[in-house]
Amino acid sequence: MNSIEQKQQQIETTMRLAPVIPVVVIDDARAAVPMARALVAGGTPAIEVTLRTPAALEAIRAIAAEVEGAVIGVGTVLSAKDLLAAMQAGARFAVSPGVSPRLLDAADDCELPLLPGAATASEVMHLLERGYRHLKFFPAVPAGGHKLLGAWASPLPQVRFCPTGGISLANAPDFLALPNVICVGGSWLTPADKLGAGDWAGIERLAREAAALRQRA
Ligand code: 3PG
């Protein structure tokens, strides 16, 4: 079993692949492979497929098996059962909107690296105690945006974030300019209309724009 420190290093490596991790809600698993190929071609190879639709696990399986260069992750992980199902489907990392003691215990016993969500300084401190230095800040904009996250850089300098929730191409630079942000996450790269229409060139274009954003931390 990899230690929490090793798993956090894997998460950091994944966070450094590109300035944006696309967050995907997928309704039709047949869209998974061409969508992931477009995201990889556009320069955003770490992809989070959320467990919000019945097609999600099949989509993760297909991307893991068929899309070279993709680092496929699972999002909206709420339980030990979700972690196990994601690992069996071939996910390489997991993301949760927040944490519970049971989810953290399950993550300790699981090879899959977890990027857990936090929205308050107390949640960040709790996760530091459990060995996590790489966190998702969620929901980033409603919870306080780049001003709140920037205010944590001084008292909590050892923590690096992937803010997600309300991020767009327009406001991503405010977050990416912070010393405690490695990358951001967002669903704007894979909008439902483009997924539904099979507009892979359009998705690749959105990924390319996102990949051109500057990373600082
Ligand atoms: C997430 O799961 O991280 C968010 O739902 C993504 O938020 P967005 O749709 O505002 O990008």
mmCIF file with all atom_site columns, C-alpha atoms and ligand atoms in Angstrom:
data_model
loop_
_atom_site.group_PDB
_atom_site.id
_atom_site.type_symbol
_atom_site.label_atom_id
_atom_site.label_alt_id
_atom_site.label_comp_id
_atom_site.label_asym_id
_atom_site.label_entity_id
_atom_site.label_seq_id
_atom_site.pdbx_PDB_ins_code
_atom_site.Cartn_x
_atom_site.Cartn_y
_atom_site.Cartn_z
_atom_site.occupancy
_atom_site.B_iso_or_equiv
_atom_site.pdbx_formal_charge
_atom_site.auth_seq_id
_atom_site.auth_comp_id
_atom_site.auth_asym_id
_atom_site.auth_atom_id
_atom_site.pdbx_PDB_model_num
ATOM   1   C CA . MET A 1 1   ? 0.000   0.000  0.000   1.00 0.00 ? 1   MET A CA 1
ATOM   2   C CA . ASN A 1 2   ? 1.351   3.397  -0.948  1.00 0.00 ? 2   ASN A CA 1
ATOM   3   C CA . SER A 1 3   ? 1.590   5.858  1.933   1.00 0.00 ? 3   SER A CA 1
ATOM   4   C CA . ILE A 1 4   ? -0.554  8.986  2.054   1.00 0.00 ? 4   ILE A CA 1
ATOM   5   C CA . GLU A 1 5   ? 2.601   10.952 1.187   1.00 0.00 ? 5   GLU A CA 1
ATOM   6   C CA . GLN A 1 6   ? 3.209   8.875  -1.962  1.00 0.00 ? 6   GLN A CA 1
ATOM   7   C CA . LYS A 1 7   ? -0.430  9.227  -2.973  1.00 0.00 ? 7   LYS A CA 1
ATOM   8   C CA . GLN A 1 8   ? -0.294  12.994 -2.434  1.00 0.00 ? 8   GLN A CA 1
ATOM   9   C CA . GLN A 1 9   ? 2.788   13.153 -4.667  1.00 0.00 ? 9   GLN A CA 1
ATOM   10  C CA . GLN A 1 10  ? 0.836   11.317 -7.369  1.00 0.00 ? 10  GLN A CA 1
ATOM   11  C CA . ILE A 1 11  ? -1.979  13.862 -6.992  1.00 0.00 ? 11  ILE A CA 1
ATOM   12  C CA . GLU A 1 12  ? 0.504   16.722 -7.279  1.00 0.00 ? 12  GLU A CA 1
ATOM   13  C CA . THR A 1 13  ? 1.964   15.233 -10.474 1.00 0.00 ? 13  THR A CA 1
ATOM   14  C CA . THR A 1 14  ? -1.552  14.959 -11.910 1.00 0.00 ? 14  THR A CA 1
ATOM   15  C CA . MET A 1 15  ? -2.378  18.553 -10.886 1.00 0.00 ? 15  MET A CA 1
ATOM   16  C CA . ARG A 1 16  ? 0.734   19.791 -12.697 1.00 0.00 ? 16  ARG A CA 1
ATOM   17  C CA . LEU A 1 17  ? -0.158  18.192 -16.036 1.00 0.00 ? 17  LEU A CA 1
ATOM   18  C CA . ALA A 1 18  ? -2.180  21.224 -17.182 1.00 0.00 ? 18  ALA A CA 1
ATOM   19  C CA . PRO A 1 19  ? -3.693  24.434 -15.751 1.00 0.00 ? 19  PRO A CA 1
ATOM   20  C CA . VAL A 1 20  ? -7.198  22.946 -15.948 1.00 0.00 ? 20  VAL A CA 1
ATOM   21  C CA . ILE A 1 21  ? -8.720  19.590 -15.028 1.00 0.00 ? 21  ILE A CA 1
ATOM   22  C CA . PRO A 1 22  ? -11.910 19.205 -17.079 1.00 0.00 ? 22  PRO A CA 1
ATOM   23  C CA . VAL A 1 23  ? -14.840 18.077 -14.907 1.00 0.00 ? 23  VAL A CA 1
ATOM   24  C CA . VAL A 1 24  ? -17.189 15.949 -16.987 1.00 0.00 ? 24  VAL A CA 1
ATOM   25  C CA . VAL A 1 25  ? -20.834 14.996 -16.521 1.00 0.00 ? 25  VAL A CA 1
ATOM   26  C CA . ILE A 1 26  ? -21.433 12.319 -19.145 1.00 0.00 ? 26  ILE A CA 1
ATOM   27  C CA . ASP A 1 27  ? -24.825 10.994 -20.180 1.00 0.00 ? 27  ASP A CA 1
ATOM   28  C CA . ASP A 1 28  ? -23.760 8.644  -22.966 1.00 0.00 ? 28  ASP A CA 1
ATOM   29  C CA . ALA A 1 29  ? -20.714 6.429  -22.415 1.00 0.00 ? 29  ALA A CA 1
ATOM   30  C CA . ARG A 1 30  ? -20.199 6.236  -26.193 1.00 0.00 ? 30  ARG A CA 1
ATOM   31  C CA . ALA A 1 31  ? -19.053 9.863  -26.084 1.00 0.00 ? 31  ALA A CA 1
ATOM   32  C CA . ALA A 1 32  ? -16.306 9.085  -23.565 1.00 0.00 ? 32  ALA A CA 1
ATOM   33  C CA . VAL A 1 33  ? -13.474 8.003  -25.866 1.00 0.00 ? 33  VAL A CA 1
ATOM   34  C CA . PRO A 1 34  ? -13.758 10.709 -28.559 1.00 0.00 ? 34  PRO A CA 1
ATOM   35  C CA . MET A 1 35  ? -14.285 13.342 -25.866 1.00 0.00 ? 35  MET A CA 1
ATOM   36  C CA . ALA A 1 36  ? -11.189 12.225 -23.932 1.00 0.00 ? 36  ALA A CA 1
ATOM   37  C CA . ARG A 1 37  ? -9.123  12.102 -27.148 1.00 0.00 ? 37  ARG A CA 1
ATOM   38  C CA . ALA A 1 38  ? -10.161 15.708 -27.861 1.00 0.00 ? 38  ALA A CA 1
ATOM   39  C CA . LEU A 1 39  ? -9.211  16.805 -24.326 1.00 0.00 ? 39  LEU A CA 1
ATOM   40  C CA . VAL A 1 40  ? -5.811  15.080 -24.566 1.00 0.00 ? 40  VAL A CA 1
ATOM   41  C CA . ALA A 1 41  ? -5.193  16.568 -28.033 1.00 0.00 ? 41  ALA A CA 1
ATOM   42  C CA . GLY A 1 42  ? -6.093  20.019 -26.697 1.00 0.00 ? 42  GLY A CA 1
ATOM   43  C CA . GLY A 1 43  ? -3.583  19.701 -23.848 1.00 0.00 ? 43  GLY A CA 1
ATOM   44  C CA . THR A 1 44  ? -5.719  18.830 -20.807 1.00 0.00 ? 44  THR A CA 1
ATOM   45  C CA . PRO A 1 45  ? -4.902  15.137 -20.215 1.00 0.00 ? 45  PRO A CA 1
ATOM   46  C CA . ALA A 1 46  ? -6.061  14.831 -16.573 1.00 0.00 ? 46  ALA A CA 1
ATOM   47  C CA . ILE A 1 47  ? -9.832  14.326 -16.819 1.00 0.00 ? 47  ILE A CA 1
ATOM   48  C CA . GLU A 1 48  ? -12.360 14.001 -13.987 1.00 0.00 ? 48  GLU A CA 1
ATOM   49  C CA . VAL A 1 49  ? -15.501 12.051 -14.876 1.00 0.00 ? 49  VAL A CA 1
ATOM   50  C CA . THR A 1 50  ? -18.078 12.621 -12.143 1.00 0.00 ? 50  THR A CA 1
ATOM   51  C CA . LEU A 1 51  ? -20.172 9.799  -10.703 1.00 0.00 ? 51  LEU A CA 1
ATOM   52  C CA . ARG A 1 52  ? -23.344 11.784 -11.337 1.00 0.00 ? 52  ARG A CA 1
ATOM   53  C CA . THR A 1 53  ? -24.762 9.719  -14.164 1.00 0.00 ? 53  THR A CA 1
ATOM   54  C CA . PRO A 1 54  ? -25.297 6.001  -14.731 1.00 0.00 ? 54  PRO A CA 1
ATOM   55  C CA . ALA A 1 55  ? -22.855 6.162  -17.671 1.00 0.00 ? 55  ALA A CA 1
ATOM   56  C CA . ALA A 1 56  ? -19.920 7.389  -15.562 1.00 0.00 ? 56  ALA A CA 1
ATOM   57  C CA . LEU A 1 57  ? -18.209 4.111  -14.650 1.00 0.00 ? 57  LEU A CA 1
ATOM   58  C CA . GLU A 1 58  ? -18.494 2.725  -18.170 1.00 0.00 ? 58  GLU A CA 1
ATOM   59  C CA . ALA A 1 59  ? -17.048 6.006  -19.485 1.00 0.00 ? 59  ALA A CA 1
ATOM   60  C CA . ILE A 1 60  ? -14.103 5.736  -17.066 1.00 0.00 ? 60  ILE A CA 1
ATOM   61  C CA . ARG A 1 61  ? -13.493 2.108  -18.122 1.00 0.00 ? 61  ARG A CA 1
ATOM   62  C CA . ALA A 1 62  ? -13.496 3.051  -21.808 1.00 0.00 ? 62  ALA A CA 1
ATOM   63  C CA . ILE A 1 63  ? -11.146 6.021  -21.380 1.00 0.00 ? 63  ILE A CA 1
ATOM   64  C CA . ALA A 1 64  ? -8.755  3.991  -19.187 1.00 0.00 ? 64  ALA A CA 1
ATOM   65  C CA . ALA A 1 65  ? -8.639  1.217  -21.780 1.00 0.00 ? 65  ALA A CA 1
ATOM   66  C CA . GLU A 1 66  ? -8.568  3.195  -25.014 1.00 0.00 ? 66  GLU A CA 1
ATOM   67  C CA . VAL A 1 67  ? -7.262  6.737  -24.651 1.00 0.00 ? 67  VAL A CA 1
ATOM   68  C CA . GLU A 1 68  ? -3.507  6.990  -24.731 1.00 0.00 ? 68  GLU A CA 1
ATOM   69  C CA . GLY A 1 69  ? -2.164  9.937  -22.764 1.00 0.00 ? 69  GLY A CA 1
ATOM   70  C CA . ALA A 1 70  ? -5.289  10.424 -20.661 1.00 0.00 ? 70  ALA A CA 1
ATOM   71  C CA . VAL A 1 71  ? -5.005  10.380 -16.862 1.00 0.00 ? 71  VAL A CA 1
ATOM   72  C CA . ILE A 1 72  ? -8.526  9.462  -15.972 1.00 0.00 ? 72  ILE A CA 1
ATOM   73  C CA . GLY A 1 73  ? -9.981  10.369 -12.594 1.00 0.00 ? 73  GLY A CA 1
ATOM   74  C CA . VAL A 1 74  ? -13.297 9.907  -10.899 1.00 0.00 ? 74  VAL A CA 1
ATOM   75  C CA . GLY A 1 75  ? -15.216 12.786 -9.351  1.00 0.00 ? 75  GLY A CA 1
ATOM   76  C CA . THR A 1 76  ? -18.101 13.176 -6.914  1.00 0.00 ? 76  THR A CA 1
ATOM   77  C CA . VAL A 1 77  ? -16.709 10.343 -4.789  1.00 0.00 ? 77  VAL A CA 1
ATOM   78  C CA . LEU A 1 78  ? -18.842 10.217 -1.644  1.00 0.00 ? 78  LEU A CA 1
ATOM   79  C CA . SER A 1 79  ? -18.211 6.767  -0.165  1.00 0.00 ? 79  SER A CA 1
ATOM   80  C CA . ALA A 1 80  ? -15.875 3.800  0.132   1.00 0.00 ? 80  ALA A CA 1
ATOM   81  C CA . LYS A 1 81  ? -18.058 2.011  -2.413  1.00 0.00 ? 81  LYS A CA 1
ATOM   82  C CA . ASP A 1 82  ? -17.482 4.819  -4.951  1.00 0.00 ? 82  ASP A CA 1
ATOM   83  C CA . LEU A 1 83  ? -13.706 4.613  -4.410  1.00 0.00 ? 83  LEU A CA 1
ATOM   84  C CA . LEU A 1 84  ? -13.645 0.858  -4.980  1.00 0.00 ? 84  LEU A CA 1
ATOM   85  C CA . ALA A 1 85  ? -15.851 1.026  -8.080  1.00 0.00 ? 85  ALA A CA 1
ATOM   86  C CA . ALA A 1 86  ? -13.667 3.777  -9.544  1.00 0.00 ? 86  ALA A CA 1
ATOM   87  C CA . MET A 1 87  ? -10.484 1.839  -8.921  1.00 0.00 ? 87  MET A CA 1
ATOM   88  C CA . GLN A 1 88  ? -11.924 -1.280 -10.522 1.00 0.00 ? 88  GLN A CA 1
ATOM   89  C CA . ALA A 1 89  ? -12.964 0.799  -13.548 1.00 0.00 ? 89  ALA A CA 1
ATOM   90  C CA . GLY A 1 90  ? -9.354  1.948  -14.004 1.00 0.00 ? 90  GLY A CA 1
ATOM   91  C CA . ALA A 1 91  ? -9.441  5.453  -12.534 1.00 0.00 ? 91  ALA A CA 1
ATOM   92  C CA . ARG A 1 92  ? -6.010  6.818  -11.560 1.00 0.00 ? 92  ARG A CA 1
ATOM   93  C CA . PHE A 1 93  ? -7.202  9.474  -9.101  1.00 0.00 ? 93  PHE A CA 1
ATOM   94  C CA . ALA A 1 94  ? -10.336 10.360 -7.156  1.00 0.00 ? 94  ALA A CA 1
ATOM   95  C CA . VAL A 1 95  ? -11.902 13.698 -6.256  1.00 0.00 ? 95  VAL A CA 1
ATOM   96  C CA . SER A 1 96  ? -14.503 14.383 -3.552  1.00 0.00 ? 96  SER A CA 1
ATOM   97  C CA . PRO A 1 97  ? -16.546 17.548 -2.909  1.00 0.00 ? 97  PRO A CA 1
ATOM   98  C CA . GLY A 1 98  ? -15.877 17.302 0.842   1.00 0.00 ? 98  GLY A CA 1
ATOM   99  C CA . VAL A 1 99  ? -14.912 14.567 3.268   1.00 0.00 ? 99  VAL A CA 1
ATOM   100 C CA . SER A 1 100 ? -16.312 12.345 5.964   1.00 0.00 ? 100 SER A CA 1
ATOM   101 C CA . PRO A 1 101 ? -14.331 10.287 8.511   1.00 0.00 ? 101 PRO A CA 1
ATOM   102 C CA . ARG A 1 102 ? -15.471 7.100  6.773   1.00 0.00 ? 102 ARG A CA 1
ATOM   103 C CA . LEU A 1 103 ? -14.392 8.277  3.330   1.00 0.00 ? 103 LEU A CA 1
ATOM   104 C CA . LEU A 1 104 ? -10.949 9.237  4.680   1.00 0.00 ? 104 LEU A CA 1
ATOM   105 C CA . ASP A 1 105 ? -10.564 5.845  6.383   1.00 0.00 ? 105 ASP A CA 1
ATOM   106 C CA . ALA A 1 106 ? -11.486 4.128  3.105   1.00 0.00 ? 106 ALA A CA 1
ATOM   107 C CA . ALA A 1 107 ? -9.001  6.292  1.189   1.00 0.00 ? 107 ALA A CA 1
ATOM   108 C CA . ASP A 1 108 ? -6.243  5.288  3.646   1.00 0.00 ? 108 ASP A CA 1
ATOM   109 C CA . ASP A 1 109 ? -6.928  1.650  2.736   1.00 0.00 ? 109 ASP A CA 1
ATOM   110 C CA . CYS A 1 110 ? -7.121  2.266  -1.018  1.00 0.00 ? 110 CYS A CA 1
ATOM   111 C CA . GLU A 1 111 ? -4.349  2.644  -3.623  1.00 0.00 ? 111 GLU A CA 1
ATOM   112 C CA . LEU A 1 112 ? -6.289  5.347  -5.456  1.00 0.00 ? 112 LEU A CA 1
ATOM   113 C CA . PRO A 1 113 ? -4.934  8.839  -4.625  1.00 0.00 ? 113 PRO A CA 1
ATOM   114 C CA . LEU A 1 114 ? -7.661  11.179 -3.349  1.00 0.00 ? 114 LEU A CA 1
ATOM   115 C CA . LEU A 1 115 ? -7.970  14.924 -3.927  1.00 0.00 ? 115 LEU A CA 1
ATOM   116 C CA . PRO A 1 116 ? -10.440 15.826 -1.165  1.00 0.00 ? 116 PRO A CA 1
ATOM   117 C CA . GLY A 1 117 ? -12.574 18.950 -1.102  1.00 0.00 ? 117 GLY A CA 1
ATOM   118 C CA . ALA A 1 118 ? -12.480 21.670 1.558   1.00 0.00 ? 118 ALA A CA 1
ATOM   119 C CA . ALA A 1 119 ? -14.284 25.020 1.844   1.00 0.00 ? 119 ALA A CA 1
ATOM   120 C CA . THR A 1 120 ? -13.189 26.336 5.257   1.00 0.00 ? 120 THR A CA 1
ATOM   121 C CA . ALA A 1 121 ? -9.905  26.779 7.133   1.00 0.00 ? 121 ALA A CA 1
ATOM   122 C CA . SER A 1 122 ? -11.057 24.219 9.686   1.00 0.00 ? 122 SER A CA 1
ATOM   123 C CA . GLU A 1 123 ? -11.655 21.625 6.967   1.00 0.00 ? 123 GLU A CA 1
ATOM   124 C CA . VAL A 1 124 ? -8.200  22.353 5.555   1.00 0.00 ? 124 VAL A CA 1
ATOM   125 C CA . MET A 1 125 ? -6.656  21.878 9.031   1.00 0.00 ? 125 MET A CA 1
ATOM   126 C CA . HIS A 1 126 ? -8.532  18.621 9.523   1.00 0.00 ? 126 HIS A CA 1
ATOM   127 C CA . LEU A 1 127 ? -7.202  17.322 6.197   1.00 0.00 ? 127 LEU A CA 1
ATOM   128 C CA . LEU A 1 128 ? -3.653  18.449 7.055   1.00 0.00 ? 128 LEU A CA 1
ATOM   129 C CA . GLU A 1 129 ? -3.896  16.307 10.190  1.00 0.00 ? 129 GLU A CA 1
ATOM   130 C CA . ARG A 1 130 ? -4.790  13.360 7.969   1.00 0.00 ? 130 ARG A CA 1
ATOM   131 C CA . GLY A 1 131 ? -1.743  13.932 5.728   1.00 0.00 ? 131 GLY A CA 1
ATOM   132 C CA . TYR A 1 132 ? -3.341  15.847 2.839   1.00 0.00 ? 132 TYR A CA 1
ATOM   133 C CA . ARG A 1 133 ? -1.501  18.876 1.417   1.00 0.00 ? 133 ARG A CA 1
ATOM   134 C CA . HIS A 1 134 ? -3.220  18.885 -1.987  1.00 0.00 ? 134 HIS A CA 1
ATOM   135 C CA . LEU A 1 135 ? -6.883  19.786 -1.833  1.00 0.00 ? 135 LEU A CA 1
ATOM   136 C CA . LYS A 1 136 ? -9.793  20.770 -3.995  1.00 0.00 ? 136 LYS A CA 1
ATOM   137 C CA . PHE A 1 137 ? -11.313 24.122 -2.945  1.00 0.00 ? 137 PHE A CA 1
ATOM   138 C CA . PHE A 1 138 ? -15.021 23.625 -3.504  1.00 0.00 ? 138 PHE A CA 1
ATOM   139 C CA . PRO A 1 139 ? -17.324 25.284 -4.404  1.00 0.00 ? 139 PRO A CA 1
ATOM   140 C CA . ALA A 1 140 ? -14.660 27.859 -5.247  1.00 0.00 ? 140 ALA A CA 1
ATOM   141 C CA . VAL A 1 141 ? -16.645 30.901 -6.379  1.00 0.00 ? 141 VAL A CA 1
ATOM   142 C CA . PRO A 1 142 ? -19.700 30.630 -4.077  1.00 0.00 ? 142 PRO A CA 1
ATOM   143 C CA . ALA A 1 143 ? -17.467 29.789 -1.067  1.00 0.00 ? 143 ALA A CA 1
ATOM   144 C CA . GLY A 1 144 ? -15.450 33.006 -1.377  1.00 0.00 ? 144 GLY A CA 1
ATOM   145 C CA . GLY A 1 145 ? -13.542 32.871 -4.638  1.00 0.00 ? 145 GLY A CA 1
ATOM   146 C CA . HIS A 1 146 ? -9.922  33.795 -5.191  1.00 0.00 ? 146 HIS A CA 1
ATOM   147 C CA . LYS A 1 147 ? -10.000 36.324 -2.330  1.00 0.00 ? 147 LYS A CA 1
ATOM   148 C CA . LEU A 1 148 ? -10.765 33.656 0.274   1.00 0.00 ? 148 LEU A CA 1
ATOM   149 C CA . LEU A 1 149 ? -8.273  31.224 -1.239  1.00 0.00 ? 149 LEU A CA 1
ATOM   150 C CA . GLY A 1 150 ? -5.588  33.907 -1.415  1.00 0.00 ? 150 GLY A CA 1
ATOM   151 C CA . ALA A 1 151 ? -6.175  34.726 2.254   1.00 0.00 ? 151 ALA A CA 1
ATOM   152 C CA . TRP A 1 152 ? -5.277  31.116 3.185   1.00 0.00 ? 152 TRP A CA 1
ATOM   153 C CA . ALA A 1 153 ? -1.861  31.316 1.495   1.00 0.00 ? 153 ALA A CA 1
ATOM   154 C CA . SER A 1 154 ? -0.256  33.057 4.481   1.00 0.00 ? 154 SER A CA 1
ATOM   155 C CA . PRO A 1 155 ? -1.564  30.983 7.436   1.00 0.00 ? 155 PRO A CA 1
ATOM   156 C CA . LEU A 1 156 ? -1.684  27.697 5.486   1.00 0.00 ? 156 LEU A CA 1
ATOM   157 C CA . PRO A 1 157 ? 1.356   27.973 3.161   1.00 0.00 ? 157 PRO A CA 1
ATOM   158 C CA . GLN A 1 158 ? 1.961   24.223 2.935   1.00 0.00 ? 158 GLN A CA 1
ATOM   159 C CA . VAL A 1 159 ? -1.332  23.529 1.150   1.00 0.00 ? 159 VAL A CA 1
ATOM   160 C CA . ARG A 1 160 ? -1.856  23.605 -2.634  1.00 0.00 ? 160 ARG A CA 1
ATOM   161 C CA . PHE A 1 161 ? -5.320  23.778 -4.193  1.00 0.00 ? 161 PHE A CA 1
ATOM   162 C CA . CYS A 1 162 ? -7.336  22.935 -7.248  1.00 0.00 ? 162 CYS A CA 1
ATOM   163 C CA . PRO A 1 163 ? -10.281 25.374 -6.976  1.00 0.00 ? 163 PRO A CA 1
ATOM   164 C CA . THR A 1 164 ? -13.418 24.071 -8.684  1.00 0.00 ? 164 THR A CA 1
ATOM   165 C CA . GLY A 1 165 ? -16.999 25.281 -8.870  1.00 0.00 ? 165 GLY A CA 1
ATOM   166 C CA . GLY A 1 166 ? -17.933 28.386 -10.839 1.00 0.00 ? 166 GLY A CA 1
ATOM   167 C CA . ILE A 1 167 ? -14.582 28.635 -12.649 1.00 0.00 ? 167 ILE A CA 1
ATOM   168 C CA . SER A 1 168 ? -14.487 29.772 -16.283 1.00 0.00 ? 168 SER A CA 1
ATOM   169 C CA . LEU A 1 169 ? -11.860 30.748 -18.828 1.00 0.00 ? 169 LEU A CA 1
ATOM   170 C CA . ALA A 1 170 ? -12.505 34.369 -17.763 1.00 0.00 ? 170 ALA A CA 1
ATOM   171 C CA . ASN A 1 171 ? -11.969 33.997 -13.996 1.00 0.00 ? 171 ASN A CA 1
ATOM   172 C CA . ALA A 1 172 ? -9.431  31.116 -14.029 1.00 0.00 ? 172 ALA A CA 1
ATOM   173 C CA . PRO A 1 173 ? -6.451  33.554 -14.224 1.00 0.00 ? 173 PRO A CA 1
ATOM   174 C CA . ASP A 1 174 ? -7.484  35.146 -10.869 1.00 0.00 ? 174 ASP A CA 1
ATOM   175 C CA . PHE A 1 175 ? -7.084  31.729 -9.238  1.00 0.00 ? 175 PHE A CA 1
ATOM   176 C CA . LEU A 1 176 ? -4.030  30.561 -11.207 1.00 0.00 ? 176 LEU A CA 1
ATOM   177 C CA . ALA A 1 177 ? -2.162  33.733 -10.165 1.00 0.00 ? 177 ALA A CA 1
ATOM   178 C CA . LEU A 1 178 ? -2.328  32.696 -6.474  1.00 0.00 ? 178 LEU A CA 1
ATOM   179 C CA . PRO A 1 179 ? 0.772   31.131 -4.884  1.00 0.00 ? 179 PRO A CA 1
ATOM   180 C CA . ASN A 1 180 ? -1.299  28.272 -3.432  1.00 0.00 ? 180 ASN A CA 1
ATOM   181 C CA . VAL A 1 181 ? -3.062  27.203 -6.650  1.00 0.00 ? 181 VAL A CA 1
ATOM   182 C CA . ILE A 1 182 ? -1.561  24.609 -8.989  1.00 0.00 ? 182 ILE A CA 1
ATOM   183 C CA . CYS A 1 183 ? -4.514  24.148 -11.335 1.00 0.00 ? 183 CYS A CA 1
ATOM   184 C CA . VAL A 1 184 ? -8.267  24.739 -11.493 1.00 0.00 ? 184 VAL A CA 1
ATOM   185 C CA . GLY A 1 185 ? -11.131 22.404 -12.341 1.00 0.00 ? 185 GLY A CA 1
ATOM   186 C CA . GLY A 1 186 ? -14.206 23.150 -14.393 1.00 0.00 ? 186 GLY A CA 1
ATOM   187 C CA . SER A 1 187 ? -16.984 21.791 -16.529 1.00 0.00 ? 187 SER A CA 1
ATOM   188 C CA . TRP A 1 188 ? -16.802 24.526 -19.182 1.00 0.00 ? 188 TRP A CA 1
ATOM   189 C CA . LEU A 1 189 ? -14.552 22.435 -21.462 1.00 0.00 ? 189 LEU A CA 1
ATOM   190 C CA . THR A 1 190 ? -17.198 19.756 -21.978 1.00 0.00 ? 190 THR A CA 1
ATOM   191 C CA . PRO A 1 191 ? -20.573 21.523 -22.227 1.00 0.00 ? 191 PRO A CA 1
ATOM   192 C CA . ALA A 1 192 ? -23.631 19.294 -22.635 1.00 0.00 ? 192 ALA A CA 1
ATOM   193 C CA . ASP A 1 193 ? -24.488 20.723 -26.060 1.00 0.00 ? 193 ASP A CA 1
ATOM   194 C CA . LYS A 1 194 ? -21.062 19.912 -27.519 1.00 0.00 ? 194 LYS A CA 1
ATOM   195 C CA . LEU A 1 195 ? -21.049 16.450 -25.924 1.00 0.00 ? 195 LEU A CA 1
ATOM   196 C CA . GLY A 1 196 ? -24.548 15.775 -27.248 1.00 0.00 ? 196 GLY A CA 1
ATOM   197 C CA . ALA A 1 197 ? -23.686 16.962 -30.750 1.00 0.00 ? 197 ALA A CA 1
ATOM   198 C CA . GLY A 1 198 ? -20.371 15.075 -30.870 1.00 0.00 ? 198 GLY A CA 1
ATOM   199 C CA . ASP A 1 199 ? -18.516 18.344 -31.447 1.00 0.00 ? 199 ASP A CA 1
ATOM   200 C CA . TRP A 1 200 ? -15.049 16.958 -30.644 1.00 0.00 ? 200 TRP A CA 1
ATOM   201 C CA . ALA A 1 201 ? -13.263 19.733 -32.555 1.00 0.00 ? 201 ALA A CA 1
ATOM   202 C CA . GLY A 1 202 ? -15.122 22.281 -30.428 1.00 0.00 ? 202 GLY A CA 1
ATOM   203 C CA . ILE A 1 203 ? -14.130 20.475 -27.224 1.00 0.00 ? 203 ILE A CA 1
ATOM   204 C CA . GLU A 1 204 ? -10.515 20.301 -28.413 1.00 0.00 ? 204 GLU A CA 1
ATOM   205 C CA . ARG A 1 205 ? -10.625 24.068 -29.035 1.00 0.00 ? 205 ARG A CA 1
ATOM   206 C CA . LEU A 1 206 ? -11.915 24.727 -25.495 1.00 0.00 ? 206 LEU A CA 1
ATOM   207 C CA . ALA A 1 207 ? -9.192  22.453 -24.106 1.00 0.00 ? 207 ALA A CA 1
ATOM   208 C CA . ARG A 1 208 ? -6.516  24.253 -26.112 1.00 0.00 ? 208 ARG A CA 1
ATOM   209 C CA . GLU A 1 209 ? -7.645  27.645 -24.771 1.00 0.00 ? 209 GLU A CA 1
ATOM   210 C CA . ALA A 1 210 ? -7.628  26.264 -21.220 1.00 0.00 ? 210 ALA A CA 1
ATOM   211 C CA . ALA A 1 211 ? -4.213  24.642 -21.650 1.00 0.00 ? 211 ALA A CA 1
ATOM   212 C CA . ALA A 1 212 ? -2.768  28.020 -22.672 1.00 0.00 ? 212 ALA A CA 1
ATOM   213 C CA . LEU A 1 213 ? -3.605  29.561 -19.272 1.00 0.00 ? 213 LEU A CA 1
ATOM   214 C CA . ARG A 1 214 ? -0.533  30.254 -17.142 1.00 0.00 ? 214 ARG A CA 1
ATOM   215 C CA . GLN A 1 215 ? 0.287   28.216 -14.046 1.00 0.00 ? 215 GLN A CA 1
ATOM   216 C CA . ARG A 1 216 ? 2.256   29.843 -11.257 1.00 0.00 ? 216 ARG A CA 1
ATOM   217 C CA . ALA A 1 217 ? 2.508   27.756 -8.069  1.00 0.00 ? 217 ALA A CA 1
HETATM 218 C C1 . 3PG B 2 .   ? -17.373 19.994 -9.560  1.00 0.00 ? 1   3PG B C1 1
HETATM 219 O O1 . 3PG B 2 .   ? -17.874 18.907 -9.407  1.00 0.00 ? 1   3PG B O1 1
HETATM 220 O O2 . 3PG B 2 .   ? -16.210 20.203 -9.227  1.00 0.00 ? 1   3PG B O2 1
HETATM 221 C C2 . 3PG B 2 .   ? -18.206 21.102 -10.052 1.00 0.00 ? 1   3PG B C2 1
HETATM 222 O O3 . 3PG B 2 .   ? -19.517 20.724 -10.209 1.00 0.00 ? 1   3PG B O3 1
HETATM 223 C C3 . 3PG B 2 .   ? -17.710 21.723 -11.291 1.00 0.00 ? 1   3PG B C3 1
HETATM 224 O O4 . 3PG B 2 .   ? -18.156 23.007 -11.206 1.00 0.00 ? 1   3PG B O4 1
HETATM 225 P P1 . 3PG B 2 .   ? -18.539 23.877 -12.484 1.00 0.00 ? 1   3PG B P1 1
HETATM 226 O O5 . 3PG B 2 .   ? -19.612 23.127 -13.201 1.00 0.00 ? 1   3PG B O5 1
HETATM 227 O O6 . 3PG B 2 .   ? -18.986 25.178 -11.913 1.00 0.00 ? 1   3PG B O6 1
HETATM 228 O O7 . 3PG B 2 .   ? -17.276 23.991 -13.320 1.00 0.00 ? 1   3PG B O7 1
#
